[in-house]
XYZ file of C-alpha atoms in Angstrom:
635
model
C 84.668 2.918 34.569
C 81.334 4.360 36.642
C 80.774 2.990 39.521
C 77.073 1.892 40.151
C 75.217 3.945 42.343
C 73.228 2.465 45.223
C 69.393 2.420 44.802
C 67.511 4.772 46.985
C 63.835 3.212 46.575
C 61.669 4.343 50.031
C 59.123 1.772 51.266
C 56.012 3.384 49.800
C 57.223 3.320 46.466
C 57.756 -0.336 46.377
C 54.720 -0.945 47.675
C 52.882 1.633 45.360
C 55.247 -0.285 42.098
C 53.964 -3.775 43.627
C 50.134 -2.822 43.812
C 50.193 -1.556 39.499
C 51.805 -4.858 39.097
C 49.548 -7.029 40.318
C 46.431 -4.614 39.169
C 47.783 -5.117 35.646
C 47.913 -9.069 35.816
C 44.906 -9.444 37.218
C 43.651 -7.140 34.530
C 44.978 -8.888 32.107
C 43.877 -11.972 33.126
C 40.312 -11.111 33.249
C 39.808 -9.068 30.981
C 42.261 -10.269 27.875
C 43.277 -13.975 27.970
C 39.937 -15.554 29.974
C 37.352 -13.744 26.955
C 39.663 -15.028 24.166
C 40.848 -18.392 25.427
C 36.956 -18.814 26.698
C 36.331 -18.483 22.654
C 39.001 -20.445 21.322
C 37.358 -23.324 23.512
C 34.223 -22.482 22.180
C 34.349 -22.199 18.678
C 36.512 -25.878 19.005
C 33.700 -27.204 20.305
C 31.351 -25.698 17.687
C 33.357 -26.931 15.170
C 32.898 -30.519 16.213
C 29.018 -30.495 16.400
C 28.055 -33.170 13.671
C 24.292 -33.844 14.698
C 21.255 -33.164 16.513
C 19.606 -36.022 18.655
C 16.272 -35.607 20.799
C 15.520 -37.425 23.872
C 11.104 -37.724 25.281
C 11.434 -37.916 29.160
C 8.303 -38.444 30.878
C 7.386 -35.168 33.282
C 5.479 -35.801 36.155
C 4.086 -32.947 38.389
C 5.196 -32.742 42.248
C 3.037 -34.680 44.767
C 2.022 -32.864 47.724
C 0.137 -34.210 51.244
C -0.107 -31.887 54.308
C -0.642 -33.455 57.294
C -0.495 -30.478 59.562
C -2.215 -28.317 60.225
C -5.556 -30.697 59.553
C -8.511 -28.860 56.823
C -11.807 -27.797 58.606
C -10.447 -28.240 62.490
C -10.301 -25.764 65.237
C -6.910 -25.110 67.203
C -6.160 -23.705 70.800
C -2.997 -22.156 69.718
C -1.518 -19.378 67.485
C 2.291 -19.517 67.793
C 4.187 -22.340 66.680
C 1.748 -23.941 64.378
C 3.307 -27.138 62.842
C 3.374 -26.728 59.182
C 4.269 -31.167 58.554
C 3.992 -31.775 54.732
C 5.305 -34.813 52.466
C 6.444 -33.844 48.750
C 7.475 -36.058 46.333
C 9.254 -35.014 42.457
C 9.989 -31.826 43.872
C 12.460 -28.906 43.217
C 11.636 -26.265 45.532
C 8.635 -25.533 47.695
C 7.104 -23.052 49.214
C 4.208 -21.718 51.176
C 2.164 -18.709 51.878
C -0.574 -18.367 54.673
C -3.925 -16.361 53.320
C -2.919 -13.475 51.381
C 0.427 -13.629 52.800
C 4.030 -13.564 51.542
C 5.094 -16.601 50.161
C 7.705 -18.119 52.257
C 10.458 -20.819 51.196
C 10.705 -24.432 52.782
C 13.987 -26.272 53.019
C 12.724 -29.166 54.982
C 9.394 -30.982 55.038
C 8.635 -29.083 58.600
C 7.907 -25.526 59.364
C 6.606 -23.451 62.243
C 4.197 -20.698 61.818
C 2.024 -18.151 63.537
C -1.778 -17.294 63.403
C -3.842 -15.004 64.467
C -7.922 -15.655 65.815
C -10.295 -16.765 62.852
C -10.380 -18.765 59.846
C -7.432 -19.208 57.735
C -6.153 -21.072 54.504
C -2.356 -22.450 54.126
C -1.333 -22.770 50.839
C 1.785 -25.188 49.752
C 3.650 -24.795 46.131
C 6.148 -27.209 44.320
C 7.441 -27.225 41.298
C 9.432 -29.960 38.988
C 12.651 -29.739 37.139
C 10.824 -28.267 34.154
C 8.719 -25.656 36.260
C 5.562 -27.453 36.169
C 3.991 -26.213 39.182
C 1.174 -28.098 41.996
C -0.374 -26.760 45.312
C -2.599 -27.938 47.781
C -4.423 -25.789 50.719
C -5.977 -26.538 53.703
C -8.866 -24.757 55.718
C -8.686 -24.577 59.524
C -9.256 -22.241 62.332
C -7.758 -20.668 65.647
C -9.748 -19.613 68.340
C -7.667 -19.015 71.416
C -10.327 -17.901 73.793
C -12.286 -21.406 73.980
C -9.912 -22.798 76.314
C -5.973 -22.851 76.787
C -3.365 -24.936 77.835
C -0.343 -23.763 80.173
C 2.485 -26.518 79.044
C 5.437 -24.053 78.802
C 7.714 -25.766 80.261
C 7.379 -29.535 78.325
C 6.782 -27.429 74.975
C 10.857 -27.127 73.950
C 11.411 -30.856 74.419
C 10.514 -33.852 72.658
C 7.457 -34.729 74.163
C 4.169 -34.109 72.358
C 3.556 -30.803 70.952
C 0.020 -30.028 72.093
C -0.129 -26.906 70.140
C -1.213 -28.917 66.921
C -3.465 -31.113 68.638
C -7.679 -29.931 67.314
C -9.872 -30.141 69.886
C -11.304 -33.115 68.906
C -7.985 -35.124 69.238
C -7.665 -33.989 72.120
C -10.809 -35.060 73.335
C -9.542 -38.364 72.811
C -5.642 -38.229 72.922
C -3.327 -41.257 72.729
C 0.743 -41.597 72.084
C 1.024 -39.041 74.683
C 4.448 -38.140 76.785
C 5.737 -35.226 78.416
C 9.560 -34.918 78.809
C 11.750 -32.249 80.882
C 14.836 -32.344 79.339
C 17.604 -35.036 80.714
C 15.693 -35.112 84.144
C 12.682 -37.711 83.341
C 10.037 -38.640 81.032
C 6.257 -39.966 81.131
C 4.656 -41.844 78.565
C 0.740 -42.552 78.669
C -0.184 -45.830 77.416
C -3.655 -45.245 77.498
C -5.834 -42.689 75.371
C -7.894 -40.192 77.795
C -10.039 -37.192 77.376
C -7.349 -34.275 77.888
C -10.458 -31.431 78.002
C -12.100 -32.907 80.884
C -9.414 -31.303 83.334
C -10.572 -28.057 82.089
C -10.993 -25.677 85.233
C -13.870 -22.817 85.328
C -11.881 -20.687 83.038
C -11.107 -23.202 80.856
C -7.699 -23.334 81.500
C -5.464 -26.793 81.877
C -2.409 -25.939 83.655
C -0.227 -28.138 83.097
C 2.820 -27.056 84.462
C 1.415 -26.435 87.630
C 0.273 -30.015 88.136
C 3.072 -32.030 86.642
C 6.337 -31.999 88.124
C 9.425 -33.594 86.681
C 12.693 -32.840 87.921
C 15.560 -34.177 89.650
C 14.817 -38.003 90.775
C 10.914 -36.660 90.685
C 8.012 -37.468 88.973
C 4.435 -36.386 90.466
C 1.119 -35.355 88.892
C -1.463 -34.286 90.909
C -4.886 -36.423 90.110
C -7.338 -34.280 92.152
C -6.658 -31.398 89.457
C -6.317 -33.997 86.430
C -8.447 -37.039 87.055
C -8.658 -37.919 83.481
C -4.788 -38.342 82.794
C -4.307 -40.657 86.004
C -3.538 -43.825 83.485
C -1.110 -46.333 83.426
C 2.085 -44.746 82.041
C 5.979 -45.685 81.862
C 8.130 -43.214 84.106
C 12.025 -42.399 83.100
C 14.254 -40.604 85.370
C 17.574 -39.912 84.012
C 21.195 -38.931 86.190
C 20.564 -40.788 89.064
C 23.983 -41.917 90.933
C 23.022 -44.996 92.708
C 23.987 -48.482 92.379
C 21.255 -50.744 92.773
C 18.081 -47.739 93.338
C 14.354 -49.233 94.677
C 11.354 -47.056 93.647
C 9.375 -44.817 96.051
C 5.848 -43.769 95.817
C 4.885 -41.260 98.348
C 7.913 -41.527 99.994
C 7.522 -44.802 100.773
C 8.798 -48.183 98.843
C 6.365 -48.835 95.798
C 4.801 -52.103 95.443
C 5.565 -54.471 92.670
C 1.556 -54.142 92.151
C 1.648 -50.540 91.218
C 5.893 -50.284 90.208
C 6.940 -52.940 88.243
C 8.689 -53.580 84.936
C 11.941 -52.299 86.180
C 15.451 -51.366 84.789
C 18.502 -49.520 85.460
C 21.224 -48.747 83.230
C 23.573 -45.653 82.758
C 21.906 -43.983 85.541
C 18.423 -44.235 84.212
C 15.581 -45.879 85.996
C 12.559 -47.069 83.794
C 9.828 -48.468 85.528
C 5.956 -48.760 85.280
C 2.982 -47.882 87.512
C -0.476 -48.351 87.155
C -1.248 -44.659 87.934
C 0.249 -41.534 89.845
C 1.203 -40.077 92.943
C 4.447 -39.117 93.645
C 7.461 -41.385 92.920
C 11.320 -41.148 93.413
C 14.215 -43.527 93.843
C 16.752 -43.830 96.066
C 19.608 -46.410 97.214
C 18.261 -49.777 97.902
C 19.944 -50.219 101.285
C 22.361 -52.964 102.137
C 21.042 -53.716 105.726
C 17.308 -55.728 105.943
C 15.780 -52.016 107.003
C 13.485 -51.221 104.427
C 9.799 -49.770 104.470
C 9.519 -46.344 105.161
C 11.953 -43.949 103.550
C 12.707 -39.769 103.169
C 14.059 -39.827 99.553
C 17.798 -39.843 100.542
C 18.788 -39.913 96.846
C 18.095 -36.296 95.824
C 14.646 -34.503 94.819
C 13.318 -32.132 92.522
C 11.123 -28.890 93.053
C 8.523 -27.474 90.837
C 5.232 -26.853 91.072
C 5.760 -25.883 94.617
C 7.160 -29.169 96.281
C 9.922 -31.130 96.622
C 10.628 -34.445 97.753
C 13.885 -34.509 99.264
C 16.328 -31.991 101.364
C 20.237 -31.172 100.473
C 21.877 -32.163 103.380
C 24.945 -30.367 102.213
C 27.116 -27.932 104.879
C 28.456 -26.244 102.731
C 28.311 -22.375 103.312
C 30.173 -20.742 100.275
C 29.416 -17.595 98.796
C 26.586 -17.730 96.474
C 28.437 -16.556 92.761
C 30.571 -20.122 93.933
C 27.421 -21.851 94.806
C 25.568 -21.443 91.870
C 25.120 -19.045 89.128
C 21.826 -17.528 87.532
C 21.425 -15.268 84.398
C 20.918 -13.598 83.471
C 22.103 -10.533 86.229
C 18.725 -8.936 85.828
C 15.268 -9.247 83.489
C 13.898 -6.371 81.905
C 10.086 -6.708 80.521
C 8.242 -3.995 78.154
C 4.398 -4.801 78.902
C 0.978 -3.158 77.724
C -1.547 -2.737 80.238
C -3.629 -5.472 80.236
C -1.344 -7.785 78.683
C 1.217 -10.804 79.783
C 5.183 -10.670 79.269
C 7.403 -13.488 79.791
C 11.308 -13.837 80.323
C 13.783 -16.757 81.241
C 16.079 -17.389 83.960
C 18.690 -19.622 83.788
C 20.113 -21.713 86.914
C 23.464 -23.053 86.973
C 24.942 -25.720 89.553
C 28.618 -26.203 88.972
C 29.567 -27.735 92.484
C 29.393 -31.338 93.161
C 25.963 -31.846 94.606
C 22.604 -31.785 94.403
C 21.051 -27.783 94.806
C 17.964 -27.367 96.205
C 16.452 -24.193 95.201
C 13.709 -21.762 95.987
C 12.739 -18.605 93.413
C 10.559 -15.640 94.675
C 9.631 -12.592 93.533
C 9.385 -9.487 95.907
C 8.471 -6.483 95.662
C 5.311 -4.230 93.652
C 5.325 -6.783 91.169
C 5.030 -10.019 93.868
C 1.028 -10.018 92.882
C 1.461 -10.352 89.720
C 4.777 -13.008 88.561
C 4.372 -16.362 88.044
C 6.600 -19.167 87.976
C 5.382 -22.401 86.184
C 4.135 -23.182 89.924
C 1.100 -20.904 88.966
C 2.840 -18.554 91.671
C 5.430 -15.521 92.644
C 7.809 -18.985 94.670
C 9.075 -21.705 93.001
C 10.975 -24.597 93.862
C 13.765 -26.662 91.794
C 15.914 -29.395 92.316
C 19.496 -28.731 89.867
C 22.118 -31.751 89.634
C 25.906 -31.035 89.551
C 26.850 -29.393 86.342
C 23.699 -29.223 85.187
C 21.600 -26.219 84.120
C 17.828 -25.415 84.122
C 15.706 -22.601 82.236
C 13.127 -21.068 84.317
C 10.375 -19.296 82.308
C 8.967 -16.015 84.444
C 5.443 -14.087 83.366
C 4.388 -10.861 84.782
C 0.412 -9.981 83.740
C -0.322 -6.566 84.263
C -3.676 -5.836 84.855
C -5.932 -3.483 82.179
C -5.966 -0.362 84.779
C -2.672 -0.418 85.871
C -0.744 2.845 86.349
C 2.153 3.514 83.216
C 5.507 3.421 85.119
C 8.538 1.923 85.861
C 8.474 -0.843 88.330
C 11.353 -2.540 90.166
C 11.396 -5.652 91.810
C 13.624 -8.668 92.844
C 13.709 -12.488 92.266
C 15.055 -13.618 95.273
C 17.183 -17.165 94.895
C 18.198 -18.944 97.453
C 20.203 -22.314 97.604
C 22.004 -24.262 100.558
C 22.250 -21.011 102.917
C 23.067 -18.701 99.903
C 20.753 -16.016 98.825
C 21.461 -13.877 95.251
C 19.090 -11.373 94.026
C 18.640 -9.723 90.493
C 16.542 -6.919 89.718
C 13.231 -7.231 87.917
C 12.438 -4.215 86.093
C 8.907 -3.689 84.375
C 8.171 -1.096 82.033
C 4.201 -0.965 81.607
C 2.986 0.934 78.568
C -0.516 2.536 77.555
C -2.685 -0.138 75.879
C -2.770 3.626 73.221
C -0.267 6.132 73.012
C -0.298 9.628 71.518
C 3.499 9.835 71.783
C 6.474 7.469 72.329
C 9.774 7.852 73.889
C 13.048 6.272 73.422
C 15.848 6.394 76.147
C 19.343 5.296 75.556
C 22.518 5.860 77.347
C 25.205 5.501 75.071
C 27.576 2.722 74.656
C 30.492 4.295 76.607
C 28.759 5.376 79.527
C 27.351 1.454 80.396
C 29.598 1.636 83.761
C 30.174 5.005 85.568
C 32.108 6.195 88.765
C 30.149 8.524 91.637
C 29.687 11.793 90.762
C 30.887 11.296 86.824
C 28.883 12.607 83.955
C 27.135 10.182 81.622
C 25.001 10.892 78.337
C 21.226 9.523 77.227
C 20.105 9.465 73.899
C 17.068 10.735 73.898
C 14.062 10.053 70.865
C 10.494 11.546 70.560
C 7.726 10.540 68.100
C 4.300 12.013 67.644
C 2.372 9.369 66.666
C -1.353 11.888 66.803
C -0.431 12.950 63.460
C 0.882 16.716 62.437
C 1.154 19.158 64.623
C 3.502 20.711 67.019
C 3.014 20.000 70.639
C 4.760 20.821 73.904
C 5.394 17.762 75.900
C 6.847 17.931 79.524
C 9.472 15.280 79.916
C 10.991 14.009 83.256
C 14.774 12.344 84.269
C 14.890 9.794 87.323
C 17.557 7.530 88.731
C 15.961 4.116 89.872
C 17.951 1.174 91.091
C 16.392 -2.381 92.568
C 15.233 -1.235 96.133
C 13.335 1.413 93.932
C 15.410 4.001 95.601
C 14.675 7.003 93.008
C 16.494 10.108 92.036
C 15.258 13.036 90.136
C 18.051 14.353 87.879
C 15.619 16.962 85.586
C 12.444 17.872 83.822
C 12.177 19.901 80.518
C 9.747 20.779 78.279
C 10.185 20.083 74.251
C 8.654 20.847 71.788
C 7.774 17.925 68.996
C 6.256 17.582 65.675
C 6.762 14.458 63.696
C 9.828 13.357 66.039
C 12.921 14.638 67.501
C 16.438 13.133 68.660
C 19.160 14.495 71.310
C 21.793 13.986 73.422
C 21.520 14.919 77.250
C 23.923 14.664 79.869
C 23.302 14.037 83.175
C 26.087 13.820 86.434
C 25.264 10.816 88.595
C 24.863 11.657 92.151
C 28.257 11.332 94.569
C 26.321 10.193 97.011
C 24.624 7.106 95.569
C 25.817 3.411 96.264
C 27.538 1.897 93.848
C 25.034 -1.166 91.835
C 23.149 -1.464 88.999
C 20.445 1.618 87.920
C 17.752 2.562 85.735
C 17.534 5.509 83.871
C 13.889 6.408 83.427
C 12.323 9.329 81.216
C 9.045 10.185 81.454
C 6.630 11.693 78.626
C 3.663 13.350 80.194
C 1.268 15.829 78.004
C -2.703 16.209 78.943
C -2.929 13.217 80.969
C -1.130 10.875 78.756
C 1.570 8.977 79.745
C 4.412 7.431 78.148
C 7.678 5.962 79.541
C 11.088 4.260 78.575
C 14.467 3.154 80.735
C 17.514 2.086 80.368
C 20.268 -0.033 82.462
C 23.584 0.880 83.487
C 26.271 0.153 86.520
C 27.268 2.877 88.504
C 31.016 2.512 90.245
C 33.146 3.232 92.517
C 36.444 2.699 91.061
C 37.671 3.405 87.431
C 36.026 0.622 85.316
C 36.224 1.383 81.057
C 34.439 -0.135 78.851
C 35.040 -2.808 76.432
C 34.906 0.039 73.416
C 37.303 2.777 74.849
C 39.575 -0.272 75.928
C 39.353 -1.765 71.903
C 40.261 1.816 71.111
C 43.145 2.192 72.919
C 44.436 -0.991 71.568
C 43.616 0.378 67.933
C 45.608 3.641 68.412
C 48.961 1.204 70.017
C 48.218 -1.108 67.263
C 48.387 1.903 64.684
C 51.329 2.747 66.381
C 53.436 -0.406 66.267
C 52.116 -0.715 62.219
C 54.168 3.044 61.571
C 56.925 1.969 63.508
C 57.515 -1.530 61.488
C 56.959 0.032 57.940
C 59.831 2.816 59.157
C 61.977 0.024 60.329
C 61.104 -2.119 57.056
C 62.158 1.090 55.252
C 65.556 1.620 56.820
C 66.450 -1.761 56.503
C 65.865 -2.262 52.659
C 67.483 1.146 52.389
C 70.598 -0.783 53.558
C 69.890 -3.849 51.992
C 70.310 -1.468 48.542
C 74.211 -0.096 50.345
C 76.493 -2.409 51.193
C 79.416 -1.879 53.239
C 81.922 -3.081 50.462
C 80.417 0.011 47.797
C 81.049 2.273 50.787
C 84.934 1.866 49.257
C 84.221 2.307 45.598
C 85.328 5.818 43.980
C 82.927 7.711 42.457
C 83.728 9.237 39.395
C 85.363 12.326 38.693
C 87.392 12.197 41.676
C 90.330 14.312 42.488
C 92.979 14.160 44.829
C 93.998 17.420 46.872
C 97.539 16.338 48.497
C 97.069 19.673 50.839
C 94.364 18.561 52.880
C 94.401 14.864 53.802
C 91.164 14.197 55.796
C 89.324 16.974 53.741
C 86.803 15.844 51.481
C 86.200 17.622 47.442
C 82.752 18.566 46.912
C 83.205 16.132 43.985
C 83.100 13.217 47.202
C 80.074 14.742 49.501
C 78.583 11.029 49.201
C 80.874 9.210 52.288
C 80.690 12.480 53.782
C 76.723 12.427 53.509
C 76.813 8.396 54.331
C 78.669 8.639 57.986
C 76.715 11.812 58.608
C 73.271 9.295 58.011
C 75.272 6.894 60.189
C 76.049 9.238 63.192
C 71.820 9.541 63.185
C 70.932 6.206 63.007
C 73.077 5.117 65.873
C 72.202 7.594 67.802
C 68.797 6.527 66.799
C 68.968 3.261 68.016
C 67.979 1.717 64.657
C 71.268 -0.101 64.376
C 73.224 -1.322 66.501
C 76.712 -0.493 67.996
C 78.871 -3.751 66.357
C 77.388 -2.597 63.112
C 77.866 1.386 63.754
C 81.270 0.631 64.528
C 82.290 -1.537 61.477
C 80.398 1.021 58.850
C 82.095 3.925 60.661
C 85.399 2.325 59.735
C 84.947 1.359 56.345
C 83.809 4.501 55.571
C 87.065 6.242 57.856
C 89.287 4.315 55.685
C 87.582 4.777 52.240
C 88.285 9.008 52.936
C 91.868 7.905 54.244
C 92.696 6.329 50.787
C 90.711 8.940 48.469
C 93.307 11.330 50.184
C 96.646 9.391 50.388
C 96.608 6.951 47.962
């Protein structure tokens, strides 16, 4: 009788076999028994219909009130308009601002932006049937009457002064200002916010209003009008039993009274302001006159109490800020603003100080209304600075480099501030990137720019002269070329550039320069040049692709090899094929009828040798197959 003969079925195949398998079921299943069981269940339930019944529901249309923004008033502000509606039998809502877009709510609040003039906001609904209502309100920006600087009380949950009409605010009551989890102020009195309007009609806010750490001061000479009796919070405080300061010295229950402390937060309430704190109420019968020994905040330029700390660690330990530099594209004539973020992760209160040096010194300003600023940061606690550069109207185009100095407890850290000031008009733009790869480069390595062109005069070809500098924060600057190209509508390539061997290692700009008949246009990019090998994230994800890819060919030929085995066992090594024929001349010599356990020890010869088997299992194959020859030839 035959013997069976082993199945020889490679990986691929299997896997090719498996995917028409399951491409046929799911076929089948989609396409075959889902349409005609899907009909079966439908004519069944046809077939049961045995009446028609009607049903009157009474259809209301949707309700709609805005409340915000108010018809017929003027506003001070045109970003982040509060859109504050109530709907009632509602399915979905929408709005649409003038001749605008309309634009889908999923709450009952929505922020917007304006520009100057006279505007209408219209609000949609419709019911479950469709039946559609709307409602519209008439109201007005005008940004140039006055303005209010409140940046940095604007992202809490204070009062949002943008949506406050000038005549509210003529008269404004449930008023607070909070900073975050550092303190809190609630007016309890109405007061005329406009008359603390200075000659430009500006009310600055954040310069005269300091809450921070264990702080809470408002200067009265610049806003007489908001000097009312309020309820002060301050949050995170560490003491035990804490007495309240005013001016440094301890408050009187005639003007501080109404006091609690829970959770390390004081609540107290004075009959108008100056600047008040808290420290330890001391055990000993000193009292009177005292320095703020419990920790105090910066901002606006002052702060009430000094870190006493020794501690002399380097500043990346000391505190952290990000983040490691703040790039600004500006128009001349116009404002930009960034964020800084300070970070405190030791175990005590940092005092710090901010300033900006440099070309750009004249023209930065913290919320302090300056180019210095002082903060007070708890222990693990973190604090967004807001930054604004205003660059005048006849300002030179350029790049300009600068620093924001930081300095804490003896440390000192410094990140670049780069500025890059654009024509208020432009006949051409520029785009400069350096590509992905070359983010961090060694001394003396090559490194490539992307560069783009765009006419924006119209048609035309034109001849523009364009210029390559290196530019780091000390505004140490390197020419690396000039060219002239020639541009229609617009025009990409790739140049590459060798940074010089000679450089320090740090963070650069790479600066190109459009100049053609007087005109000026400019763009820049950042990257780190090294002094050691340092790869990037990409080539590094690469390389761990190509291993990857690797390791994948490697299992699927192991996977192979072992099902290959998995189809010969060592016990059909033995079997006789058919049509064999013993030769009693030669007794280790195999008939060409019996190449197969020749062919088989051959395979396992290479697969030892190999290493894809290993030498227990070489050995026992090698002598079932040994023997199986021995007894085809002497039986």
């Amino acid at each position: 009788m035959p013997s069976k003969q082993p199945l020889n079925l490679p990986i691929s195949e299997i896997l090719f076999f498996f995917f028409i398998f399951t491409s046929l079921a799911f076929f089948i299943t989609i396409y075959i028994l889902q349409p005609s069981l899907s009909g079966r269940y439908t004519a069944s339930a046809t077939e049961q219909t045995i009446g028609i019944g009607f049903s009157v529901t009474n259809i209301s249309r949707a309700i709609i009130n805005i409340s915000s923004p108010r018809n017929n008033k003027i506003y001070f502000s045109n970003l982040s308009l509060r859109l504050n509606i109530t709907a009632t039998n509602y399915q979905s809502l929408w709005y649409r601002l003038d001749t605008g877009q309309n634009i889908t709510l999923s709450s009952n609040l929505s922020l917007f932006n304006a520009t100057d003039g006279n505007h209408t906001l219209y609000v949609f609904a419709n019911n479950s049937v469709g039946l559609e209502s709307n409602k519209n309100v008439s109201f007005t920006i005008n940004t140039t009457q006055f303005n209010i600087r409140f940046e940095r009380f604007k992202h809490y949950n204070g009062t949002t002064l943008q949506d406050y009409t000038y005549d509210q605010l003529n008269n404004i009551s449930n008023f607070s200002l909070v900073i975050g989890d550092l303190g809190k102020i609630v007016f309890l009195s109405s007061f005329n916010l406009t008359g603390d309007f200075d000659s430009n009609n500006l009310l600055d806010l954040d310069r005269y209003i300091n809450i921070s750490s264990n702080l809470i001061s408002i200067n009265t000479s610049a806003l007489s009008h908001i000097n009312v009796p309020s309820v002060l919070t301050l949050h995170n405080l560490s003491f035990t039993t804490p007495r309240i300061l005013k001016d440094g010295s301890v408050c009187s229950s005639s003007i501080c009274s109404d006091q609690s402390y829970s959770g390390g937060t004081l609540t107290f309430q004075v009959t108008g302001f100056s600047t008040y704190t808290s420290e330890e109420t001391p055990t000993s019968s000193t009292s009177g006159s005292s320095s703020g020994s419990g920790g105090g905040g910066g901002g606006g330029g002052s702060t009430s109490g000094t870190n006493t700390s020794k501690t002399t660690q380097p500043s990346q330990d000391l505190f952290k800020i990000s983040p490691n530099y703040a790039k600004l594209i500006i128009k001349q004539g116009e404002t930009g603003k960034s964020s800084l973020l300070l970070s405190n992760p030791g175990k005590e209160p940092l005092d710090f100080l901010l300033e900006v040096q440099g070309s750009l010194q004249d023209f930065a300003t913290f919320p302090s209304g300056i180019s210095e600023y002082s903060i007070s940061v708890l222990p693990g606690r973190e604090v967004g600075i807001p930054l604004s550069v205003s660059i005048p109207s006849g300002y030179a185009v350029g790049l300009y480099v600068s620093r924001v100095v930081l300095r804490a407890n003896g440390a000192t850290k410094e990140i670049p501030l780069a500025v890059e000031v654009k024509p208020k008009v432009s006949l051409f733009d520029v785009q400069a990137t350096i590509l992905p790869e070359y983010k961090f480069v060694k001394r003396g390595d090559p490194f490539h720019v992307q560069i783009n062109l765009f006419n924006l005069k119209g048609a035309g070809r034109f001849d523009v002269d364009i210029e390559y500098r290196l530019v780091n924060s000390s505004n140490f600057t390197v020419v690396l070329s000039k060219e002239a190209i020639a541009i229609e509508t617009q025009t990409s390539f790739v140049r590459r550039f060798f940074v010089p061997p000679t450089i320090d290692p740090g963070m650069y700009f790479f600066y190109a320069s459009l100049h053609y008949a007087g005109n000026q246009q400019i763009s820049f990019d950042i990257f780190q040049v090294t002094d050691t090998d340092t790869y990037s994230s990409d080539v590094l994800l690469n390389v761990l692709f190509f291993f990857a890819f690797i390791l994948l060919l490697f299992f699927f030929y192991h996977i192979d090899h072992l099902i290959l085995h998995s189809f010969h066992p060592h016990k059909n090594l033995a079997v006789k094929p058919s049509g064999y024929t013993k030769s009693p001349k030669s007794p280790l010599r195999v008939p060409s009828s019996d190449h197969t356990l020749a062919e088989q020890l051959r395979l396992l010869e290479e697969s030892y040798h190999s290493g894809l088997i290993s030498k227990r299992s070489y050995l026992a194959d090698k002598q079932s197959i040994e023997q199986s020859l021995k007894r085809k030839n002497n039986p």
